[in-house]
Amino acid sequence: MYFSRKILMVSLLCIYASCNADAQRGGLSLDYYIETCPSVEEIVRSETERIMSIAPTLAAPLLRLHFHDCFVRVSSYDIGCDGSVLLNSTKNSKAEKDSPPNFTLRGYGSIERVKAAVEEKCPGVVSCADIVALVARDAVSILKGPYWKVPLGRRDGRISNASEALANIPAPTFNFTQLKASFAVKGLTSKDLVVLSGSHTIGTSHCSTIATRLYNFSGTGAPDPSMDPEYVARLKSRCRPTDNTTLVEMDPGSFRTFDLHYYENVGKRRGLFTSDSTLLSDGLAGSYVRRQGSLATAAEFFEDFSDSMVKLGSIGVLTGKEGEIRKRCDAVN
Ligand code: HEM
């Protein structure tokens, strides 16, 4: 009797503790701005809606910005989602945004616009890093994807270094082992990897990113043999070998809706990058891809995606008195 009551109490404590831990990951909390800027989420939401009503294709890059922000500065400095991706290069330092993996990033102006709207109401209070996290969530949910609560309280970093972006952002040519290692350094699992790769259900890629895969895979002068030949033919008809400007849809036919089609495509050997196709080479990730690709509803994926985004958004955050609250997002104060 005593034993079972003790087990019950321990279980209840664990449930409470894990909920609390989720809400307060890495020193962040859901009600961080309740006194200092209670309307921050409404302001960000309405600005993001306004931006997307004018330029709907910006949703995908805005999600990608958050990923690229969180993945840099981690391995050597234990810093992640600190708004460093938004800083401009200076006379003395080349910033992350001027590093090859970020040449195709967009949406900096939108973040600056949202920040200006927040500053108008709550000057000097809300970090750019938090704004990036909120905008990413809102962009996904506006495209009919999941909605998750974003723990807040990130502070902005003062350093942005191009070589760190190059060293930390995974390449589209990565195989599963490389991707898994790249995610593990940030405390993310293979499940987070396969779930977050589901982001490629929205957005576009430049032809130049896939040229080698289509025309000269591993120096063979032929396409990647693991790709569906029909899909290769369709991509080749859009992308000439030296094309640097044309865009292709990451999830053909539904690249503006956050849904399960990405998994359906990858399961049919229509992953756009090696990093997408390679998910099939791992037991756990492969079965996740096949399962989600066959489901009628996205409920499970949406829940998984929300959980993994909260984890992603908590990587190496600066809190308390660390860093600063930038006045504008592209320069330190
Ligand atoms: C697993 C490793 C990943 C690799 C190797 C990768 C690589 C890439 C590349 C190369 C592009 C296209 C760039 C271009 O040519 O324009 C892209 C686009 C995109 N990625 Fe990823 N990505 C990964 C994971 C993620 C994650 C974790 C997220 C979000 C949480 C994400 C979100 C996106 C989005 C939304 C786009 C479309 C961007 C647009 O429309 O401009 N990716 N990714």
Coordinates of C-alpha atoms and ligand atoms in Angstrom, one line a residue:
M1 CA 0.0 0.0 0.0
Y2 CA 2.7 2.4 1.1
F3 CA 4.8 1.4 -1.8
S4 CA 2.0 2.0 -4.4
R5 CA 1.2 5.4 -2.8
K6 CA 4.8 6.3 -3.0
I7 CA 5.0 5.3 -6.7
L8 CA 1.9 7.3 -7.4
M9 CA 3.4 10.4 -5.7
V10 CA 6.7 10.0 -7.5
S11 CA 4.8 9.6 -10.8
L12 CA 2.8 12.7 -10.2
L13 CA 5.9 14.7 -9.3
C14 CA 7.6 13.4 -12.5
I15 CA 4.6 14.5 -14.6
Y16 CA 4.6 17.9 -12.9
A17 CA 8.4 18.2 -13.2
S18 CA 8.5 17.2 -16.9
C19 CA 5.6 19.7 -17.8
N20 CA 7.5 22.3 -15.9
A21 CA 10.8 21.4 -17.6
D22 CA 9.1 21.7 -20.9
A23 CA 7.7 25.1 -20.1
Q24 CA 10.9 26.4 -18.7
R25 CA 13.5 24.8 -21.0
G26 CA 16.9 26.2 -20.6
G27 CA 15.7 29.1 -18.4
L28 CA 12.9 30.1 -20.8
S29 CA 9.3 30.4 -19.8
L30 CA 5.9 30.7 -21.4
D31 CA 4.9 33.9 -19.6
Y32 CA 8.3 35.6 -19.8
Y33 CA 6.8 38.9 -21.1
I34 CA 3.6 38.9 -19.1
E35 CA 4.5 42.1 -17.2
T36 CA 6.9 43.7 -19.6
C37 CA 5.2 43.2 -22.9
P38 CA 1.9 41.3 -22.5
S39 CA 0.8 41.9 -26.1
V40 CA 4.1 40.7 -27.8
E41 CA 2.5 37.5 -29.3
E42 CA -0.4 39.4 -30.7
I43 CA 1.9 42.0 -32.3
V44 CA 4.1 39.3 -33.8
R45 CA 1.1 37.4 -35.1
S46 CA -0.6 40.3 -36.8
E47 CA 2.7 41.5 -38.4
T48 CA 3.5 38.0 -39.6
E49 CA 0.0 37.7 -41.0
R50 CA 0.4 41.1 -42.8
I51 CA 3.7 40.1 -44.2
M52 CA 2.4 36.7 -45.4
S53 CA -0.7 38.3 -47.0
I54 CA 1.7 40.3 -49.2
A55 CA 4.4 37.7 -49.7
P56 CA 3.1 34.2 -48.9
T57 CA 6.3 32.5 -50.0
L58 CA 8.2 34.1 -47.1
A59 CA 6.7 31.6 -44.6
A60 CA 9.3 29.0 -45.4
P61 CA 12.4 31.1 -45.3
L62 CA 11.1 32.5 -41.9
L63 CA 11.0 29.0 -40.5
R64 CA 14.4 28.2 -41.9
L65 CA 15.9 31.4 -40.3
H66 CA 15.1 30.0 -36.9
F67 CA 16.8 26.7 -37.7
H68 CA 19.9 28.4 -39.0
D69 CA 20.0 30.8 -36.0
C70 CA 19.8 27.9 -33.5
F71 CA 22.4 25.7 -35.1
V72 CA 25.3 28.1 -35.1
R73 CA 27.8 29.0 -32.3
V74 CA 26.9 25.8 -30.6
S75 CA 29.7 23.3 -30.8
S76 CA 32.5 25.5 -29.5
Y77 CA 30.6 28.1 -27.5
D78 CA 27.4 26.5 -26.3
I79 CA 25.3 29.3 -27.8
G80 CA 22.5 28.7 -30.3
C81 CA 19.2 30.7 -30.8
D82 CA 20.7 34.1 -30.1
G83 CA 19.6 36.1 -33.2
S84 CA 23.2 35.9 -34.5
V85 CA 22.0 35.0 -38.0
L86 CA 20.4 38.4 -38.3
L87 CA 23.6 40.5 -37.7
N88 CA 25.3 42.2 -40.6
S89 CA 29.0 41.9 -41.3
T90 CA 31.2 44.6 -40.0
K91 CA 34.5 46.0 -41.0
N92 CA 36.3 43.5 -38.8
S93 CA 34.0 40.5 -39.0
K94 CA 32.2 38.5 -41.7
A95 CA 28.8 37.5 -40.3
E96 CA 26.8 34.3 -40.5
K97 CA 24.5 35.7 -43.2
D98 CA 27.6 36.0 -45.5
S99 CA 28.5 32.4 -45.2
P100 CA 27.6 29.9 -48.1
P101 CA 24.9 27.9 -46.2
N102 CA 23.1 31.2 -45.6
F103 CA 23.4 32.7 -49.1
T104 CA 19.9 31.4 -49.9
L105 CA 18.3 32.6 -46.6
R106 CA 15.6 35.3 -46.9
G107 CA 13.3 37.1 -44.6
Y108 CA 15.7 39.4 -42.7
G109 CA 13.6 42.5 -43.6
S110 CA 10.4 40.8 -42.3
I111 CA 12.0 40.2 -38.9
E112 CA 13.2 43.8 -38.8
R113 CA 9.6 44.9 -39.5
V114 CA 8.2 42.8 -36.8
K115 CA 10.9 43.9 -34.4
A116 CA 10.0 47.6 -35.2
A117 CA 6.4 47.0 -34.4
V118 CA 7.3 45.3 -31.1
E119 CA 9.7 48.1 -30.2
E120 CA 7.0 50.7 -30.8
K121 CA 4.9 49.1 -28.1
C122 CA 7.6 47.7 -25.8
P123 CA 10.9 49.4 -26.4
G124 CA 14.1 47.6 -25.4
V125 CA 12.3 44.5 -24.0
V126 CA 11.8 41.7 -26.5
S127 CA 14.9 40.1 -28.1
C128 CA 15.3 39.5 -31.8
A129 CA 16.0 35.8 -31.0
D130 CA 12.5 35.5 -29.4
I131 CA 11.0 37.3 -32.3
V132 CA 12.5 34.8 -34.8
A133 CA 11.1 31.9 -32.7
L134 CA 7.6 33.4 -32.6
V135 CA 7.6 34.3 -36.3
A136 CA 8.7 30.8 -37.2
R137 CA 5.8 29.3 -35.2
D138 CA 3.3 31.8 -36.6
A139 CA 4.4 31.2 -40.2
V140 CA 4.0 27.4 -39.9
S141 CA 0.5 27.8 -38.3
I142 CA -0.6 30.2 -40.9
L143 CA 0.2 27.6 -43.6
K144 CA -2.2 25.2 -41.8
G145 CA 0.6 23.6 -39.8
P146 CA 0.7 23.0 -36.0
Y147 CA 0.6 25.7 -33.4
W148 CA 2.9 25.3 -30.4
K149 CA 3.6 27.4 -27.3
V150 CA 7.0 29.1 -27.6
P151 CA 9.0 29.4 -24.4
L152 CA 10.5 32.9 -24.3
G153 CA 13.2 34.9 -22.6
R154 CA 16.1 34.4 -25.1
R155 CA 18.7 37.2 -25.1
D156 CA 20.5 38.4 -28.2
G157 CA 24.2 37.5 -28.8
R158 CA 26.8 40.0 -29.9
I159 CA 28.9 37.8 -32.2
S160 CA 28.1 36.4 -35.6
N161 CA 30.9 34.5 -37.4
A162 CA 30.6 33.3 -41.0
S163 CA 33.0 30.3 -40.4
E164 CA 30.8 29.0 -37.6
A165 CA 27.8 28.9 -39.9
L166 CA 29.8 26.9 -42.4
A167 CA 31.0 24.5 -39.8
N168 CA 27.5 23.9 -38.2
I169 CA 24.8 24.1 -40.8
P170 CA 24.3 20.6 -42.2
A171 CA 24.7 20.3 -46.0
P172 CA 22.1 18.9 -48.4
T173 CA 24.7 16.4 -49.5
F174 CA 25.0 14.9 -46.0
N175 CA 24.2 11.2 -45.4
F176 CA 22.3 9.9 -42.4
T177 CA 25.5 9.4 -40.3
Q178 CA 26.6 13.0 -40.9
L179 CA 23.1 14.4 -40.2
K180 CA 22.7 12.4 -37.1
A181 CA 26.1 13.7 -35.8
S182 CA 25.2 17.3 -36.7
F183 CA 22.0 17.1 -34.8
A184 CA 23.5 15.2 -31.8
V185 CA 26.0 18.0 -31.1
K186 CA 22.9 20.2 -30.5
G187 CA 21.2 17.6 -28.3
L188 CA 18.7 16.6 -30.9
T189 CA 17.9 12.9 -31.7
S190 CA 17.3 11.0 -34.9
K191 CA 13.6 11.4 -34.2
D192 CA 14.0 15.2 -34.1
L193 CA 16.0 14.9 -37.3
V194 CA 13.3 13.0 -39.2
V195 CA 10.5 15.2 -37.7
L196 CA 12.2 18.5 -38.4
S197 CA 13.1 17.5 -41.9
G198 CA 9.4 17.5 -42.4
S199 CA 9.8 21.3 -42.7
H200 CA 10.7 20.6 -46.3
T201 CA 7.0 20.2 -46.9
I202 CA 7.0 24.0 -47.5
G203 CA 9.2 26.3 -49.5
T204 CA 11.6 26.2 -52.5
S205 CA 15.1 25.3 -53.4
H206 CA 17.5 26.8 -55.9
C207 CA 18.4 24.6 -58.9
S208 CA 22.0 25.1 -58.1
T209 CA 21.6 23.2 -54.8
I210 CA 20.6 20.1 -56.6
A211 CA 22.6 20.4 -59.9
T212 CA 25.2 17.9 -59.0
R213 CA 22.6 15.4 -57.8
L214 CA 20.8 15.7 -61.1
Y215 CA 23.7 15.9 -63.5
N216 CA 26.9 14.6 -62.0
F217 CA 26.3 12.6 -58.9
S218 CA 29.6 11.4 -57.3
G219 CA 31.4 12.4 -60.5
T220 CA 29.5 9.8 -62.6
G221 CA 28.1 12.3 -65.1
A222 CA 24.7 10.8 -64.2
P223 CA 21.9 11.5 -61.7
D224 CA 21.8 10.0 -58.2
P225 CA 20.5 6.4 -59.0
S226 CA 18.6 6.4 -55.7
M227 CA 16.1 9.0 -57.1
D228 CA 12.9 8.1 -58.9
P229 CA 13.9 8.6 -62.6
E230 CA 10.6 10.3 -63.4
Y231 CA 11.2 12.8 -60.7
V232 CA 14.7 13.3 -62.0
A233 CA 13.4 14.0 -65.5
R234 CA 10.9 16.5 -64.2
L235 CA 13.5 18.3 -62.2
K236 CA 15.9 18.3 -65.1
S237 CA 13.3 19.9 -67.3
R238 CA 13.2 22.9 -64.8
C239 CA 16.9 23.0 -63.9
R240 CA 19.7 23.3 -66.4
P241 CA 23.1 22.3 -65.0
T242 CA 24.5 25.8 -64.5
D243 CA 21.2 27.5 -63.5
N244 CA 21.7 29.7 -60.4
T245 CA 18.4 31.4 -60.2
T246 CA 15.4 29.1 -60.9
L247 CA 13.6 27.8 -57.9
V248 CA 11.9 24.4 -57.6
E249 CA 9.2 23.5 -55.1
M250 CA 10.4 21.3 -52.2
D251 CA 7.1 19.5 -52.0
P252 CA 5.7 19.7 -55.6
G253 CA 2.0 20.6 -55.7
S254 CA 1.7 21.6 -52.0
F255 CA 4.7 23.7 -51.2
R256 CA 2.6 26.3 -49.5
T257 CA 0.8 24.0 -47.2
F258 CA 2.3 22.4 -44.1
D259 CA 1.2 18.8 -44.5
L260 CA 2.4 15.1 -44.8
H261 CA 3.2 15.2 -48.5
Y262 CA 6.9 15.6 -47.8
Y263 CA 7.0 12.1 -46.2
E264 CA 4.9 10.6 -49.1
N265 CA 7.4 12.0 -51.6
V266 CA 10.5 10.9 -49.7
G267 CA 8.9 7.4 -49.4
K268 CA 8.6 7.3 -53.2
R269 CA 12.3 8.2 -53.6
R270 CA 11.4 11.8 -54.4
G271 CA 13.4 13.5 -51.7
L272 CA 14.9 16.6 -53.2
F273 CA 18.2 16.5 -51.4
T274 CA 20.5 13.6 -50.4
S275 CA 19.7 14.7 -46.8
D276 CA 16.0 14.0 -47.4
S277 CA 16.4 10.7 -49.3
T278 CA 18.9 9.4 -46.8
L279 CA 16.3 9.3 -44.1
L280 CA 15.2 6.0 -45.7
S281 CA 18.5 4.4 -45.0
D282 CA 18.0 4.4 -41.2
G283 CA 15.6 1.9 -39.6
L284 CA 13.8 4.3 -37.2
A285 CA 13.8 7.4 -39.5
G286 CA 12.8 5.3 -42.5
S287 CA 9.8 3.7 -40.8
Y288 CA 8.8 7.2 -39.5
V289 CA 8.9 8.5 -43.2
R290 CA 6.8 5.5 -44.5
R291 CA 4.3 5.7 -41.6
Q292 CA 3.6 9.4 -41.9
G293 CA 3.5 9.2 -45.7
S294 CA 0.7 6.6 -45.4
L295 CA -1.4 8.4 -42.8
A296 CA -4.6 10.2 -43.5
T297 CA -4.2 12.8 -40.8
A298 CA -1.2 14.9 -39.7
A299 CA -2.1 14.9 -36.0
E300 CA 0.9 12.8 -34.9
F301 CA 3.4 14.6 -37.1
F302 CA 2.1 18.0 -35.8
E303 CA 2.5 17.0 -32.2
D304 CA 6.0 15.6 -32.9
F305 CA 6.9 18.7 -34.9
S306 CA 5.8 21.0 -32.1
D307 CA 7.9 19.1 -29.5
S308 CA 11.0 19.1 -31.7
M309 CA 10.6 22.8 -32.5
V310 CA 10.5 23.6 -28.8
K311 CA 13.7 21.6 -28.4
L312 CA 15.3 23.3 -31.4
G313 CA 14.3 26.7 -30.0
S314 CA 16.0 26.0 -26.7
I315 CA 19.4 25.2 -28.0
G316 CA 22.1 27.2 -26.3
V317 CA 19.9 30.1 -25.4
L318 CA 21.3 33.2 -23.6
T319 CA 19.2 34.2 -20.6
G320 CA 19.2 36.4 -17.5
K321 CA 21.9 39.0 -17.9
E322 CA 23.7 37.3 -20.7
G323 CA 23.9 39.1 -24.1
E324 CA 21.6 42.0 -24.7
I325 CA 18.2 43.1 -26.1
R326 CA 19.1 44.6 -29.5
K327 CA 17.4 47.8 -30.6
R328 CA 17.4 46.6 -34.1
C329 CA 18.1 43.1 -35.3
D330 CA 20.9 43.6 -37.8
A331 CA 23.4 45.3 -35.4
V332 CA 24.5 45.0 -31.8
N333 CA 23.6 48.0 -29.6
Ligands
HEM1 C1 18.3 18.0 -41.8 C2 19.2 18.9 -42.4 C3 18.8 20.0 -43.3 C4 19.4 20.3 -44.5 C5 20.6 19.6 -45.1 C6 18.7 21.3 -45.1 C7 19.0 22.0 -46.3 C8 18.2 22.9 -47.0 C9 18.5 23.5 -48.2 C10 19.8 23.2 -49.0 C11 17.5 24.2 -48.6 C12 17.3 25.0 -49.9 C13 18.2 26.2 -50.1 C14 18.0 26.8 -51.5 O1 18.6 26.2 -52.4 O2 17.3 27.8 -51.6 C15 16.5 24.2 -47.6 C16 15.3 24.8 -47.6 C17 14.5 24.8 -46.5 N1 14.7 24.3 -45.2 FE1 16.1 22.9 -44.8 N2 17.6 21.7 -44.3 C18 17.6 20.8 -43.2 C19 16.8 20.9 -42.1 C20 15.8 21.9 -42.0 C21 15.2 22.2 -40.7 C22 15.5 21.5 -39.4 C23 14.3 23.2 -41.0 C24 13.3 23.9 -40.1 C25 13.2 23.6 -38.8 C26 14.4 23.5 -42.4 C27 13.6 24.3 -43.1 C28 13.7 24.6 -44.4 C29 12.7 25.4 -45.2 C30 11.4 25.9 -44.7 C31 13.2 25.5 -46.5 C32 12.6 26.3 -47.6 C33 13.2 27.7 -47.7 C34 12.7 28.6 -48.8 O3 11.6 28.4 -49.3 O4 13.4 29.6 -49.0 N3 15.4 22.7 -43.0 N4 17.0 23.3 -46.6

